[in-house]
Every structure is written in structure tokens, then in C-alpha cells.
mmCIF file of C-alpha atoms and ligand atoms in Angstrom:
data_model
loop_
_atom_site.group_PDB
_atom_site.id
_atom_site.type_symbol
_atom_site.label_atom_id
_atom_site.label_comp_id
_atom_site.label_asym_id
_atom_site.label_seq_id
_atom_site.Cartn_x
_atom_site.Cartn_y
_atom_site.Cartn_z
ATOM 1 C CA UNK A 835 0.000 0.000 0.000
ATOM 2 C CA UNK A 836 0.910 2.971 -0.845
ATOM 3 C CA UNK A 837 0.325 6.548 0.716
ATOM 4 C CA UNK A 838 0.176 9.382 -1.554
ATOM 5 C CA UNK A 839 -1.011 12.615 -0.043
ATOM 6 C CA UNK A 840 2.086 14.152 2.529
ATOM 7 C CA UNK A 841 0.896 15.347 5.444
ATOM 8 C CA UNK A 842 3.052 18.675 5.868
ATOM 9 C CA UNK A 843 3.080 21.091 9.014
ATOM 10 C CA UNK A 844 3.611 25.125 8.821
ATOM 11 C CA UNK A 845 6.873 24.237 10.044
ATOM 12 C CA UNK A 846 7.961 22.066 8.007
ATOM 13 C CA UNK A 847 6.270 24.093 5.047
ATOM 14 C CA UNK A 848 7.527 27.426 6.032
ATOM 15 C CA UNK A 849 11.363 26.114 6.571
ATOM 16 C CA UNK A 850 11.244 24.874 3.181
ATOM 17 C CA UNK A 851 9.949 27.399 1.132
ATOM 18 C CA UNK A 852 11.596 30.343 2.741
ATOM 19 C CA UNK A 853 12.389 32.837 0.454
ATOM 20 C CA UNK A 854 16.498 32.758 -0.493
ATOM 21 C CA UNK A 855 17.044 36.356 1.710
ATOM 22 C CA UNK A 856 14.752 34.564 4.153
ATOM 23 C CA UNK A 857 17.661 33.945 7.208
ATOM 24 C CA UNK A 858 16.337 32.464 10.892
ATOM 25 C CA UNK A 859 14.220 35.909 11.616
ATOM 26 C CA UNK A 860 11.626 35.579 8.852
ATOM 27 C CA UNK A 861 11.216 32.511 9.237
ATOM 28 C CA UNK A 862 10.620 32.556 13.126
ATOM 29 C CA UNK A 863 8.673 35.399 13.404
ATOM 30 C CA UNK A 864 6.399 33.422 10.620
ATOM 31 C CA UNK A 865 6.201 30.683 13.416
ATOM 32 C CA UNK A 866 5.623 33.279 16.136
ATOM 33 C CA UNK A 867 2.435 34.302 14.344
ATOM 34 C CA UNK A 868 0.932 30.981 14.080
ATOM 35 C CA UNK A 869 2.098 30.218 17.346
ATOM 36 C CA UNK A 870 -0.253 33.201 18.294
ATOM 37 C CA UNK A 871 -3.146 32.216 15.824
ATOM 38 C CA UNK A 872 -3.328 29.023 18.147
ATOM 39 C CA UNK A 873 -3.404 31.304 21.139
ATOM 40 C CA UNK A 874 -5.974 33.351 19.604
ATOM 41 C CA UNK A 875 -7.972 30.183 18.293
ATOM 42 C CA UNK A 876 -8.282 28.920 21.596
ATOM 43 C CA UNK A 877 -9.686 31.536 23.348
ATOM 44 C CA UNK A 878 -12.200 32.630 20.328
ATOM 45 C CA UNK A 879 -13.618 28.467 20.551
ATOM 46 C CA UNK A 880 -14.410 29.222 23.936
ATOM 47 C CA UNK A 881 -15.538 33.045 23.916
ATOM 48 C CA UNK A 882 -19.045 31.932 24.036
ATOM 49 C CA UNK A 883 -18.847 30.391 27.911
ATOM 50 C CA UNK A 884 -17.794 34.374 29.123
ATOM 51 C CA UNK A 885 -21.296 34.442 30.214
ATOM 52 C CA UNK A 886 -20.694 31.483 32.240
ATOM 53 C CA UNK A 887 -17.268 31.744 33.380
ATOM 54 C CA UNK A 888 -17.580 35.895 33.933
ATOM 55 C CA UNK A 889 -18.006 38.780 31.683
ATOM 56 C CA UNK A 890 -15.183 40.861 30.216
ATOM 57 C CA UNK A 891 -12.804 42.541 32.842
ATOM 58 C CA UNK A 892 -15.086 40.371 35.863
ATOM 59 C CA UNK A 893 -13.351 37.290 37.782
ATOM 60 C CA UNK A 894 -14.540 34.388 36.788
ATOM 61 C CA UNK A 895 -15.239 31.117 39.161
ATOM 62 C CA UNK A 896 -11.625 30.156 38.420
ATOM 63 C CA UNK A 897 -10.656 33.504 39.846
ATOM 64 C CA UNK A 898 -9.395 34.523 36.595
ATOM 65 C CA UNK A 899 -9.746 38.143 34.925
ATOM 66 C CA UNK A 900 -12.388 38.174 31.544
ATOM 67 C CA UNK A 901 -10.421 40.140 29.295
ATOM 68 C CA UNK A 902 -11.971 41.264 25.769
ATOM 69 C CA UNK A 903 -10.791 38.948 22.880
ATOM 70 C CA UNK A 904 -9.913 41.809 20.915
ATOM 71 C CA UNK A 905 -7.592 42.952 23.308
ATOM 72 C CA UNK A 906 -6.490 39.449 24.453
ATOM 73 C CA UNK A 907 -5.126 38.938 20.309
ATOM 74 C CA UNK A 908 -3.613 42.149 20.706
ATOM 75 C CA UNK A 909 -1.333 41.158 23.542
ATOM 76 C CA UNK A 910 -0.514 37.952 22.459
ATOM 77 C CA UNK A 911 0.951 38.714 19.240
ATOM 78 C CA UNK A 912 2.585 41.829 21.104
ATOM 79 C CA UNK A 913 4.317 39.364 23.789
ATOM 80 C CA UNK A 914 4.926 37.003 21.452
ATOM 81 C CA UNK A 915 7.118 38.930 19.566
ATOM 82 C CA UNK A 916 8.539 42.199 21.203
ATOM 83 C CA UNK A 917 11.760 39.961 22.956
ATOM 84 C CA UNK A 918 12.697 37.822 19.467
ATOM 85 C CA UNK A 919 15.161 40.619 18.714
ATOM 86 C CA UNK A 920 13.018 39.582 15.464
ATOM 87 C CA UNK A 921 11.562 42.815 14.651
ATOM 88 C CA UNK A 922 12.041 46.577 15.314
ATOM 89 C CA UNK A 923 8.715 47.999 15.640
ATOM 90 C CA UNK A 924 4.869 46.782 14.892
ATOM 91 C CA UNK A 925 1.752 48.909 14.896
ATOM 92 C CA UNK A 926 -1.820 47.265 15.892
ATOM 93 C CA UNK A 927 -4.823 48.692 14.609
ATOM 94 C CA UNK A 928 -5.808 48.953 18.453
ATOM 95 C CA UNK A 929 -3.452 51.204 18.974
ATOM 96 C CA UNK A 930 -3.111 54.624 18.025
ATOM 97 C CA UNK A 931 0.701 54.931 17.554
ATOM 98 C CA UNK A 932 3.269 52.376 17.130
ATOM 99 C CA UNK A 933 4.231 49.810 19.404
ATOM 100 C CA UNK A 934 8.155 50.214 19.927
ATOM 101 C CA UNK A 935 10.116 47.419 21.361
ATOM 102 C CA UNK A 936 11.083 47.871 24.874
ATOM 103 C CA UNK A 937 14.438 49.181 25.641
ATOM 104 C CA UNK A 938 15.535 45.749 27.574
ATOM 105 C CA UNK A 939 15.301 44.253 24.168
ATOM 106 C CA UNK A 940 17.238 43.834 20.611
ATOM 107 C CA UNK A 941 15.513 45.526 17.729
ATOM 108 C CA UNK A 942 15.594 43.308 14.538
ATOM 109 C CA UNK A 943 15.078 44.392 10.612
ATOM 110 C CA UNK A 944 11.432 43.045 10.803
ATOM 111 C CA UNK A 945 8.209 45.174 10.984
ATOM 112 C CA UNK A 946 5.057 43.636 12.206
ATOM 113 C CA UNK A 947 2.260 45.626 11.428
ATOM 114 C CA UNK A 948 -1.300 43.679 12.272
ATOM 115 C CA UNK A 949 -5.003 43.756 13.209
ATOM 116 C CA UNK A 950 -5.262 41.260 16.290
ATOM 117 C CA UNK A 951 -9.173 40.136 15.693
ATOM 118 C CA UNK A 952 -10.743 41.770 12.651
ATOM 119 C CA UNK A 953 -15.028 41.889 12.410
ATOM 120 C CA UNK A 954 -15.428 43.468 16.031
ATOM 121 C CA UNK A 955 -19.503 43.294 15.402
ATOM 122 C CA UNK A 956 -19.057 39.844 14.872
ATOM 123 C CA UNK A 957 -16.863 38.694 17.792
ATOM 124 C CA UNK A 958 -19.462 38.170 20.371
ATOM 125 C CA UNK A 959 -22.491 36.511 18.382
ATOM 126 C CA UNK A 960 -19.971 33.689 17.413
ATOM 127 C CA UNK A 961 -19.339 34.495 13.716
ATOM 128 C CA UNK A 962 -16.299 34.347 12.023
ATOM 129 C CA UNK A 963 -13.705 36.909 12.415
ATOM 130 C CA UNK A 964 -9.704 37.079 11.660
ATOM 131 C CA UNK A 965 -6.468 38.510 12.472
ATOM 132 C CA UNK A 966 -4.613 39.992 9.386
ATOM 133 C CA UNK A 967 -0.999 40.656 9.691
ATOM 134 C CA UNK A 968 1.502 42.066 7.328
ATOM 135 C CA UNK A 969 5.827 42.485 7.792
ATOM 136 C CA UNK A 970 7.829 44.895 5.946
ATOM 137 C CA UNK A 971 11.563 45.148 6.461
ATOM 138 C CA UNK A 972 13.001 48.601 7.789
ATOM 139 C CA UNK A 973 13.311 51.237 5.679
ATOM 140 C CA UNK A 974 16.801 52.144 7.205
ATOM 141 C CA UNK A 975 18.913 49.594 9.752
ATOM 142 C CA UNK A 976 20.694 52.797 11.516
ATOM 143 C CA UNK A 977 17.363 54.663 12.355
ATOM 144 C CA UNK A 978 15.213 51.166 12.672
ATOM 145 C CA UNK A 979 12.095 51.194 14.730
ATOM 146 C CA UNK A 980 10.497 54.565 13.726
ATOM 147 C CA UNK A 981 6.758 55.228 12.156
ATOM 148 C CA UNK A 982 8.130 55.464 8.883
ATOM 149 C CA UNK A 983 9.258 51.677 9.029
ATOM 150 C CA UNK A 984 5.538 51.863 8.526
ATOM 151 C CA UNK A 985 4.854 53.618 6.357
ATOM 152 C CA UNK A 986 5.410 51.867 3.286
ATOM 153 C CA UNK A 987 2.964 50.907 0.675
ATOM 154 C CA UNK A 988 2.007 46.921 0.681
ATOM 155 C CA UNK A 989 4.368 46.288 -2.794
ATOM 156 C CA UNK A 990 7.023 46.513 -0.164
ATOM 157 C CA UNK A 991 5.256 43.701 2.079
ATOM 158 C CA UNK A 992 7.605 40.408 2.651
ATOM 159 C CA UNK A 993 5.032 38.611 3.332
ATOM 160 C CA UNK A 994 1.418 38.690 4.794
ATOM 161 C CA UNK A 995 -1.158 36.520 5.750
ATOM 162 C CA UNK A 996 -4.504 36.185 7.525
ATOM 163 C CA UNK A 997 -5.679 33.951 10.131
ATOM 164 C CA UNK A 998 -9.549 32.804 9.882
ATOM 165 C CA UNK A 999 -11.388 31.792 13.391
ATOM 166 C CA UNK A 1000 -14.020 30.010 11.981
ATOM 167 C CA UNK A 1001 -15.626 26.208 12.027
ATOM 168 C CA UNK A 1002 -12.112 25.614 11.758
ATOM 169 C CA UNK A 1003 -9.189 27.849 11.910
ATOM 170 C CA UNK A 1004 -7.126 28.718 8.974
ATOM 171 C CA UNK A 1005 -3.857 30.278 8.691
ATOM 172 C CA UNK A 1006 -3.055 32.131 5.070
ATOM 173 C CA UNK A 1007 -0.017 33.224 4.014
ATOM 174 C CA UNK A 1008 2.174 34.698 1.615
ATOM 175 C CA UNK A 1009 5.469 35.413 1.236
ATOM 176 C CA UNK A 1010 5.650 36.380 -2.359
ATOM 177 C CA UNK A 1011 5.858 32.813 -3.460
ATOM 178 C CA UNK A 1012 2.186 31.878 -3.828
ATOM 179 C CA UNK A 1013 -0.920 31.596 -1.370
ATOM 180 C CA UNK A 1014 -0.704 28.581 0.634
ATOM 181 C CA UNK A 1015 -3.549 27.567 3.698
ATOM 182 C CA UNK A 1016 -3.160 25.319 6.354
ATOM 183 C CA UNK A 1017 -6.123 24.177 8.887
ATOM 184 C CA UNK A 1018 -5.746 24.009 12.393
ATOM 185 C CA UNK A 1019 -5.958 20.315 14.135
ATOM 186 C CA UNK A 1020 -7.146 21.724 17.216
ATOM 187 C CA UNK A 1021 -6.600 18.069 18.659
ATOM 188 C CA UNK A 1022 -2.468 18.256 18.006
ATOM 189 C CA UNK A 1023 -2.310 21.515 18.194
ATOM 190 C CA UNK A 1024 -1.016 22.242 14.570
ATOM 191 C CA UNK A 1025 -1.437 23.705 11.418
ATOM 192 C CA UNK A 1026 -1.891 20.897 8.630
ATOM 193 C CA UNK A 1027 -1.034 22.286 4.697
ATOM 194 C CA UNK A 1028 -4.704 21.845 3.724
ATOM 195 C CA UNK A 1029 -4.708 24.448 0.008
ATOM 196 C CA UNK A 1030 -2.001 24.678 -1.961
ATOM 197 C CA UNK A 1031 -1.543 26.973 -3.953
ATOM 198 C CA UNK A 1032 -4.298 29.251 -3.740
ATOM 199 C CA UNK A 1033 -5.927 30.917 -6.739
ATOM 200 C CA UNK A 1034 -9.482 33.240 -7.217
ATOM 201 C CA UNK A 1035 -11.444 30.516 -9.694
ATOM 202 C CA UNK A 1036 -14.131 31.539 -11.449
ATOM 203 C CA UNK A 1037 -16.289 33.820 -9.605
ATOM 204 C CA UNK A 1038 -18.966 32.888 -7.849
ATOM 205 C CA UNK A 1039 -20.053 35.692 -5.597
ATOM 206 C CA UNK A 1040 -19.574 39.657 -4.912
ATOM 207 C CA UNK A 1041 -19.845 40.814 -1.344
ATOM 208 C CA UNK A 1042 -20.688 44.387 -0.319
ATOM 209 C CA UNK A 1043 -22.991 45.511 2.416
ATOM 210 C CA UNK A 1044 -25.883 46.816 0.486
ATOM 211 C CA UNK A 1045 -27.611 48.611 3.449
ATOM 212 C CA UNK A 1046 -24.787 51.491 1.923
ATOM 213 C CA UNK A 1047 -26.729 51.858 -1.306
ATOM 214 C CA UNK A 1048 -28.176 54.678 -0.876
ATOM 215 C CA UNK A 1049 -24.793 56.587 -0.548
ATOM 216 C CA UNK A 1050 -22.643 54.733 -3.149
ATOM 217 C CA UNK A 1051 -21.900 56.707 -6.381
ATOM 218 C CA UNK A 1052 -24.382 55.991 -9.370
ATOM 219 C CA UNK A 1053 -20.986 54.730 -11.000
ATOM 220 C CA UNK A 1054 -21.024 52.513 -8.006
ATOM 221 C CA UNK A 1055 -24.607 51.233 -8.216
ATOM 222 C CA UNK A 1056 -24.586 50.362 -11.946
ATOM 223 C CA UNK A 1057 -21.623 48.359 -11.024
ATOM 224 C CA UNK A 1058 -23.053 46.389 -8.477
ATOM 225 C CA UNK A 1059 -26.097 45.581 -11.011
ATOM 226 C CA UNK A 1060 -23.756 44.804 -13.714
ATOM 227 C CA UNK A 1061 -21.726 42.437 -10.754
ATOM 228 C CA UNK A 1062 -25.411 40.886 -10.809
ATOM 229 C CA UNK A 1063 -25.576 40.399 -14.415
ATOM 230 C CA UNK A 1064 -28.414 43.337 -14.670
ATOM 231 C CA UNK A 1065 -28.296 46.063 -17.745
ATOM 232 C CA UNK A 1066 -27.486 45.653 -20.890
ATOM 233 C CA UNK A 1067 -23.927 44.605 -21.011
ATOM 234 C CA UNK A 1068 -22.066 42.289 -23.657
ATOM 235 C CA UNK A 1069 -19.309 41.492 -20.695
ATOM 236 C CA UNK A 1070 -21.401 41.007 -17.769
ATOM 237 C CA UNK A 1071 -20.477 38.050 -16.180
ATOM 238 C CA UNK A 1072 -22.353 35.081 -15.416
ATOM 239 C CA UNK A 1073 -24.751 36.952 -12.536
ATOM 240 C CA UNK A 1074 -22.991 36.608 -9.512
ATOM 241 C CA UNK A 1075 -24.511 35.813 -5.687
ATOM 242 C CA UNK A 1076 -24.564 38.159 -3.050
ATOM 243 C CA UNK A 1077 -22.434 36.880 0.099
ATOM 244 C CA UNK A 1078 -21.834 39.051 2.567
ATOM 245 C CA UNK A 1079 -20.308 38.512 6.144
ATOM 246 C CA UNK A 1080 -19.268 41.505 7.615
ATOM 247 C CA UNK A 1081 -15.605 39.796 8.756
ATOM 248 C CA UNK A 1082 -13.066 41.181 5.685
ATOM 249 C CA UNK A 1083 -11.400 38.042 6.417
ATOM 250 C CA UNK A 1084 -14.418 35.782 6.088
ATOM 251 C CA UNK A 1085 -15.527 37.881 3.470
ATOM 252 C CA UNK A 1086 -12.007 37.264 1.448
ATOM 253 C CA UNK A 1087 -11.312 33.910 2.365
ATOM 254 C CA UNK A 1088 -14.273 32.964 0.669
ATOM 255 C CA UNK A 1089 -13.840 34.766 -2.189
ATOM 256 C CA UNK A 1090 -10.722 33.279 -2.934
ATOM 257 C CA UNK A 1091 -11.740 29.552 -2.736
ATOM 258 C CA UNK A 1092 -14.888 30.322 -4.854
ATOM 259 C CA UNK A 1093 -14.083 33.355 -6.839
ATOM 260 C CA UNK A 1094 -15.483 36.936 -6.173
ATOM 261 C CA UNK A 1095 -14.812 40.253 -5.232
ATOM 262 C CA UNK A 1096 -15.682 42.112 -1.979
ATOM 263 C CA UNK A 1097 -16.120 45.799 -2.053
ATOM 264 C CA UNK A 1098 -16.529 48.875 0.410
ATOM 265 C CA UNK A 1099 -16.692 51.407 -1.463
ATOM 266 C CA UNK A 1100 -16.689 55.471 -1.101
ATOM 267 C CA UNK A 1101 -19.728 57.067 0.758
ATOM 268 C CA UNK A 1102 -21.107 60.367 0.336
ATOM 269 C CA UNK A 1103 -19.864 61.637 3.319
ATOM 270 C CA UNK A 1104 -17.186 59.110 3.773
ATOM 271 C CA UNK A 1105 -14.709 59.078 0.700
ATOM 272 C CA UNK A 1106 -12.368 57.368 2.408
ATOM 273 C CA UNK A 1107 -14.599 54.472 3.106
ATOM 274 C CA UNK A 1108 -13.611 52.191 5.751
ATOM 275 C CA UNK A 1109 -10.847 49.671 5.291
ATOM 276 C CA UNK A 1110 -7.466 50.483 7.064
ATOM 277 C CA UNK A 1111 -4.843 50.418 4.346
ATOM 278 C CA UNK A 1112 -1.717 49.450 6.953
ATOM 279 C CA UNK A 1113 -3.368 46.383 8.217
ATOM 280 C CA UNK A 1114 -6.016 45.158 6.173
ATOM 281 C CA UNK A 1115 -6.203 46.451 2.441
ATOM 282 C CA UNK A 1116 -2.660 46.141 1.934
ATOM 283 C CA UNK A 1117 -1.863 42.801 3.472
ATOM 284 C CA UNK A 1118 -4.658 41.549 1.590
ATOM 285 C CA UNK A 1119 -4.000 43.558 -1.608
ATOM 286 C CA UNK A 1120 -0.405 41.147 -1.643
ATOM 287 C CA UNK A 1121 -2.520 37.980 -1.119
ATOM 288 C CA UNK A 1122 -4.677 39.066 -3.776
ATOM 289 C CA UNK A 1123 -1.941 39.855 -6.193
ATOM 290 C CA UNK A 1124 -0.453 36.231 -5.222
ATOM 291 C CA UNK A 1125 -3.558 34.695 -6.082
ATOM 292 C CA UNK A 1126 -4.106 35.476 -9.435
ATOM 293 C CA UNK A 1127 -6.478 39.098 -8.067
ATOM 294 C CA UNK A 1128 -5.928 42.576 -8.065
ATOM 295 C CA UNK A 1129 -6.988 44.824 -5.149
ATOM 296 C CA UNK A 1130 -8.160 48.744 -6.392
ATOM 297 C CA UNK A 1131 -9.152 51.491 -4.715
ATOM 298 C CA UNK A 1132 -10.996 52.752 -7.439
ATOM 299 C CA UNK A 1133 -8.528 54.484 -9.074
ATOM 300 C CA UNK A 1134 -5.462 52.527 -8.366
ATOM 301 C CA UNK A 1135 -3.584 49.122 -7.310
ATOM 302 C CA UNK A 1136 -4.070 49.086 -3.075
ATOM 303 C CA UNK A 1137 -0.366 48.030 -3.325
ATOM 304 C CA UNK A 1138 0.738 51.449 -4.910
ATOM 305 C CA UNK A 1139 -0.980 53.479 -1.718
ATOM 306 C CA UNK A 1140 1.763 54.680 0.859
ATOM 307 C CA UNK A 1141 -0.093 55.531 3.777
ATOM 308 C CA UNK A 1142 0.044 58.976 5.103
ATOM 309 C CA UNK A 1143 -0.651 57.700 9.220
ATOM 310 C CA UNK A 1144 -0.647 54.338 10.807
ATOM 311 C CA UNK A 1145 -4.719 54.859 10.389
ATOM 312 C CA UNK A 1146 -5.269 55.920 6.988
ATOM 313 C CA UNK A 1147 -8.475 54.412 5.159
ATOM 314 C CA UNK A 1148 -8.902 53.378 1.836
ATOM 315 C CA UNK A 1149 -11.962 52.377 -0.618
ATOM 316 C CA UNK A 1150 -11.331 48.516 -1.557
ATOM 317 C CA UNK A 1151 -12.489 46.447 -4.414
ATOM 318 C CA UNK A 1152 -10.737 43.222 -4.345
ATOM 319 C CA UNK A 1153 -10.929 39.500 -5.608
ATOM 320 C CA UNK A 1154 -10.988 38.304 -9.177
ATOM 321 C CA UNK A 1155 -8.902 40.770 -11.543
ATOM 322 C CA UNK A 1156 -11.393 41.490 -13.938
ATOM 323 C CA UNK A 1157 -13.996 41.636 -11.954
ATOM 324 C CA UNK A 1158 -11.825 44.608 -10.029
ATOM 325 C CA UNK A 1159 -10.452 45.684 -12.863
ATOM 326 C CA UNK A 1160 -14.195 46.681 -13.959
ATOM 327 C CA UNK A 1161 -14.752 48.920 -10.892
ATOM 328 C CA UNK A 1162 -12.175 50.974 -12.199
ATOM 329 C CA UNK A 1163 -14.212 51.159 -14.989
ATOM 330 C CA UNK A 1164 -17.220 52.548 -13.602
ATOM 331 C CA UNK A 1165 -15.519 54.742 -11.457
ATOM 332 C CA UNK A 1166 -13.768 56.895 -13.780
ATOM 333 C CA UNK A 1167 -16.723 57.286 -15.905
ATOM 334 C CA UNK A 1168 -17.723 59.510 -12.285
ATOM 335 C CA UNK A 1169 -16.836 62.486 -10.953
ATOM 336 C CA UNK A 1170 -13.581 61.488 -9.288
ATOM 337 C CA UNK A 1171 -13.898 63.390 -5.864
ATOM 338 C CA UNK A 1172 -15.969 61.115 -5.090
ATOM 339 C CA UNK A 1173 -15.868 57.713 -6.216
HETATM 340 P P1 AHM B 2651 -13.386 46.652 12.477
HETATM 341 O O1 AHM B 2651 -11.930 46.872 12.232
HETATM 342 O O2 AHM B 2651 -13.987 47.644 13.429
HETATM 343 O O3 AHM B 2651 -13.676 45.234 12.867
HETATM 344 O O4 AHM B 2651 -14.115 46.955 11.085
HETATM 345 C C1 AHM B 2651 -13.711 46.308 9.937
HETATM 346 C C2 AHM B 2651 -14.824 45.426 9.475
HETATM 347 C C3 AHM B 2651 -14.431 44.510 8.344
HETATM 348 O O5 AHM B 2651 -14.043 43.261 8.820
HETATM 349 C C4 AHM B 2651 -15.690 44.420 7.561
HETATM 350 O O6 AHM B 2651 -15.402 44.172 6.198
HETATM 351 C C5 AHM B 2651 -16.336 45.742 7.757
HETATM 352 O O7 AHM B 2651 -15.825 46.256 8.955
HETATM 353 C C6 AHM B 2651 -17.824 45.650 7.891
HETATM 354 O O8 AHM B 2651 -18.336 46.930 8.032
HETATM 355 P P2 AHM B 2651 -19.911 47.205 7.966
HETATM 356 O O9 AHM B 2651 -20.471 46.696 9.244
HETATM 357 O O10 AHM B 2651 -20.018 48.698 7.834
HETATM 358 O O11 AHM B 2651 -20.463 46.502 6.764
HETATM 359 MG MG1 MG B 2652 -10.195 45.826 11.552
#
């Protein structure tokens, strides 16, 4: 008998496709994250029973503090990290400046920039959420550990990568050499290579919250009824299904197995929509690019944006490339203040 299908660790997986600059740091602080994703994964599985065991910031019968999951993934990858000598700086979107290493420490070339547990309206009614994470190198060794480390515009990402909490957990990364996914066996306690490979197929789906319609541009609206193969247009595509989650990480991660694009556009009002561009359009952007997508604002590749502050927003189409590619399309037939 013979046994054809290798069962492959992150590990194992990450050690052997490191990229060729890729020395002991990269490769570590990759294993640092998904050391934290089963951190994370464990409390999320069991955030329902806070009721039971004590709300947020109460004592539970244990006599242990409740402490809010967001802020719980936020320390974890923060402690995790700070005393590798790994990195130099990171920045968390729960935080409003950047998180330096403390002195005690060694600073490494690495920056860490991530969003501990993405979806916060769907992290206590037990739907899926994520943590997204992206890591640049410094922008200068001598003056390492600054904001302006960054500051730099996701087609300078080494890698990036998402981490799903859902019926199982998922860990997706990138580190310029494909899209590869590996499922948690909460029972060992490790992530198993489970996708390969990872490309947008043919889509299936478009995901925007529609409740917004109202304040989209008409450029906007025709494109959503062209996304549902409406109008009179030679290249609509097949008419796509609505899916929406309200976790970008759900949102994308299921876009990318079954082909789609997810959207949050420009409001009237809000031009800058609502998507951070330092820790979740840009890490995804690169995953998108990876996969065979292409992530737009609109008007241009997510990857080209070099963000102003750690907070800066962005409007985000993203998934299949022509599907994106279109958006762009419809937008610049509009008046371009205001996409
Ligand atoms: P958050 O960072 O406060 O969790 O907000 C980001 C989330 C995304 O995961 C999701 O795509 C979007 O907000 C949903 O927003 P809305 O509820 O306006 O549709
Ligand atoms: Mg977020």
C-alpha cells in the first residue's frame, strides 16, 4: 500500500519554502504568528462560555480576569514577539501609535504591522472573524524602529497573511511565493497544509454591504447591477450571488476559494470608506496579487498606496482581476472626488 497525499506542518512548510534572503528571523517570526493564531484560536472556541465563566474585565469562578478577545489577540501577538530581537517595531490597529520594542530588548530588521481580531460586530455573536498581519523590512537599519518603518505601501510587504477563526481555523499566508492555507488540528495543536496553492477561480459571488446603497456613487450602483448580471452589457459576467459577512477576512477567504470580489466602497460623506490600508487592504491587496487578483481602490492598485498615518483608510475592491479591474471602470466614468 501505498500513501500518496504528505501530510506537511507550517513548520515544516515554512522552513522549506523560505524565500532565499529569508535567514532564521523571517522565518521565526512566521512561526511566532501561528504560534499566536493558536493562542488566539483557543480563546475565540471558547468566547461563548464568558457568560458562564464571567463577563469581560469580571473574575470568573476560576478567579481569573475576563479580558476582551480583541484585546487578548492584541497582547498575544505583542508578547509574542517584542523579545525575538526579530523585529524593530509593529503597529496594531488597536493602537493609536506604534508599538516600539522595549528598551531591555534587541531591535531586529522586521516590521510587524497587524489587526489582532478583525469583524469586532461579529466577535461576540460567534461568527467568524480574523487577524490579518503584514511584515515589511526597515526602511533604514541605523534609524530602525520609527513610524516610517511603517509607512510603506504593501508592494514593499515580505510577506502577509490572515488567520480565519471560523468552524475551523485557517492560517493564510504569503510570502511572495504563492498563497498557501493550512487548517488548524485543534486536537495536536497544529497547522496541517490543507490548500495549496491558492488561486481566485471563477467567480462565484460579490460581497458588499448593500444597506450602503443609498450613498454609493451611481458609478457605483450600476456596477453592483452589472456584478449581478443586470443592464445591458455584452461582458457582464455570469450573474454573480450576493455573500456578505461583515468579517473582511471571512468575506475574502471565501472569495478566494470560490471566486469573487468584496467591495466597500466610497460614501457620500465618507470618501475614504472604511478599510485600514496598513493592516487590512494592503496585506490583503499582496494575497490578492499572489492569487491570481488585483486589489483597487478605485482608481489605483491598493499596493501602490503609501499611507500617510498608521490609520489611513482606503476604498477597496478586491478579488478576481477582472472583476476589479471593472470597478475601475465605472468609477472613472464619475466624478472622481468622489468615487
Ligand atoms: P473593524 O476593524 O472595526 O472590525 O471593522 C472592519 C470590518 C471589516 O471586517 C468588515 O469588512 C467591515 O468592517 C464591515 O463593516 P460594515 O459593518 O459597515 O459593513
Ligand atoms: Mg479591523
Amino acid at each position: 500500500m501505498r500513501f500518496t497525499e504528505k501530510i506537511i506542518t507550517i513548520e515544516r512548510f515554512i522552513f522549506e519554502h523560505q524565500p532565499d534572503y529569508a535567514r532564521g528571523d523571517f522565518t521565526n517570526l512566521l512561526y511566532d504568528i501561528a504560534m499566536a493564531a493558536k493562542m488566539i484560536a483557543n480563546k475565540t472556541t471558547r468566547a461563548g462560555l464568558a457568560d458562564i465563566l464571567g463577563t469581560s474585565g469580571a473574575t470568573n469562578v476560576q478567579g481569573e480576569t475576563q479580558q476582551r478577545l480583541d484585546i487578548y489577540a492584541d497582547q498575544t501577538i505583542f508578547r509574542l514577539v517584542d523579545h525575538t530581537g526579530r523585529v524593530c517595531v509593529m503597529a496594531s490597529e488597536e493602537h493609536e501609535d506604534v508599538l516600539e520594542i522595549p528598551p531591555e530588548f534587541n531591535k531586529g530588521r522586521y516590521v510587524l504591522v497587524y489587526d489582532p481580531l478583525d469583524g469586532s460586530s461579529n466577535i461576540d455573536v460567534n461568527v467568524s472573524i480574523g487577524t490579518v498581519f503584514g511584515i515589511y523590512r526597515c526602511v533604514d537599519w541605523a534609524n530602525r524602529g520609527r513610524v516610517e518603518d511603517c509607512l510603506q505601501p504593501g508592494r514593499k510587504l515580505l510577506a502577509a497573511g490572515y488567520v480565519l477563526y471560523g468552524a475551523s481555523t485557517m492560517l493564510v499566508y504569503s510570502t511572495g511565493q504563492g498563497v498557501h492555507g493550512f487548517t488548524l488540528d485543534p486536537h495536536i495543536g497544529e497547522f496541517l497544509l490543507s490548500h495549496p496553492d491558492m488561486r481566485f477561480p471563477e467567480p462565484k459571488y460579490y460581497s458588499a454591504n448593500h444597506a450602503y446603497f443609498g450613498r454609493w456613487s451611481p458609478e457605483i450602483q450600476e456596477y453592483t447591477r452589472w456584478l449581478q448580471g443586470r443592464g445591458d452589457y455584452e461582458d457582464a459576467p455570469k450573474a454573480l450571488s450576493e455573500r456578505y459577512i461583515g468579517s473582511l477576512v471571512a468575506d475574502f477567504h471565501r472569495n478566494l476559494l470560490r471566486g469573487g470580489v468584496f467591495m466597500y466602497p466610497a460614501e457620500v460623506g465618507k470618501p475614504e470608506g472604511k478599510i485600514r490600508v496598513l493592516y487590512e487592504a494592503g496585506p490583503l491587496a499582496f494575497l490578492a496579487h499572489q492569487a491570481g487578483g488585483y486589489a483597487s481602490d478605485g482608481q489605483q492598485n491598493i499596493l501602490d498606496i503609501v499611507p500617510q498615518t498608521l490609520h489611513d483608510r482606503t476604498p477597496i475592491f478586491i478579488g478576481n482581476r477582472h472583476l476589479v479591474q471593472k470597478a475601475e471602470e465605472f468609477v472613472a466614468q464619475g466624478d472622481t472626488a468622489f468615487q
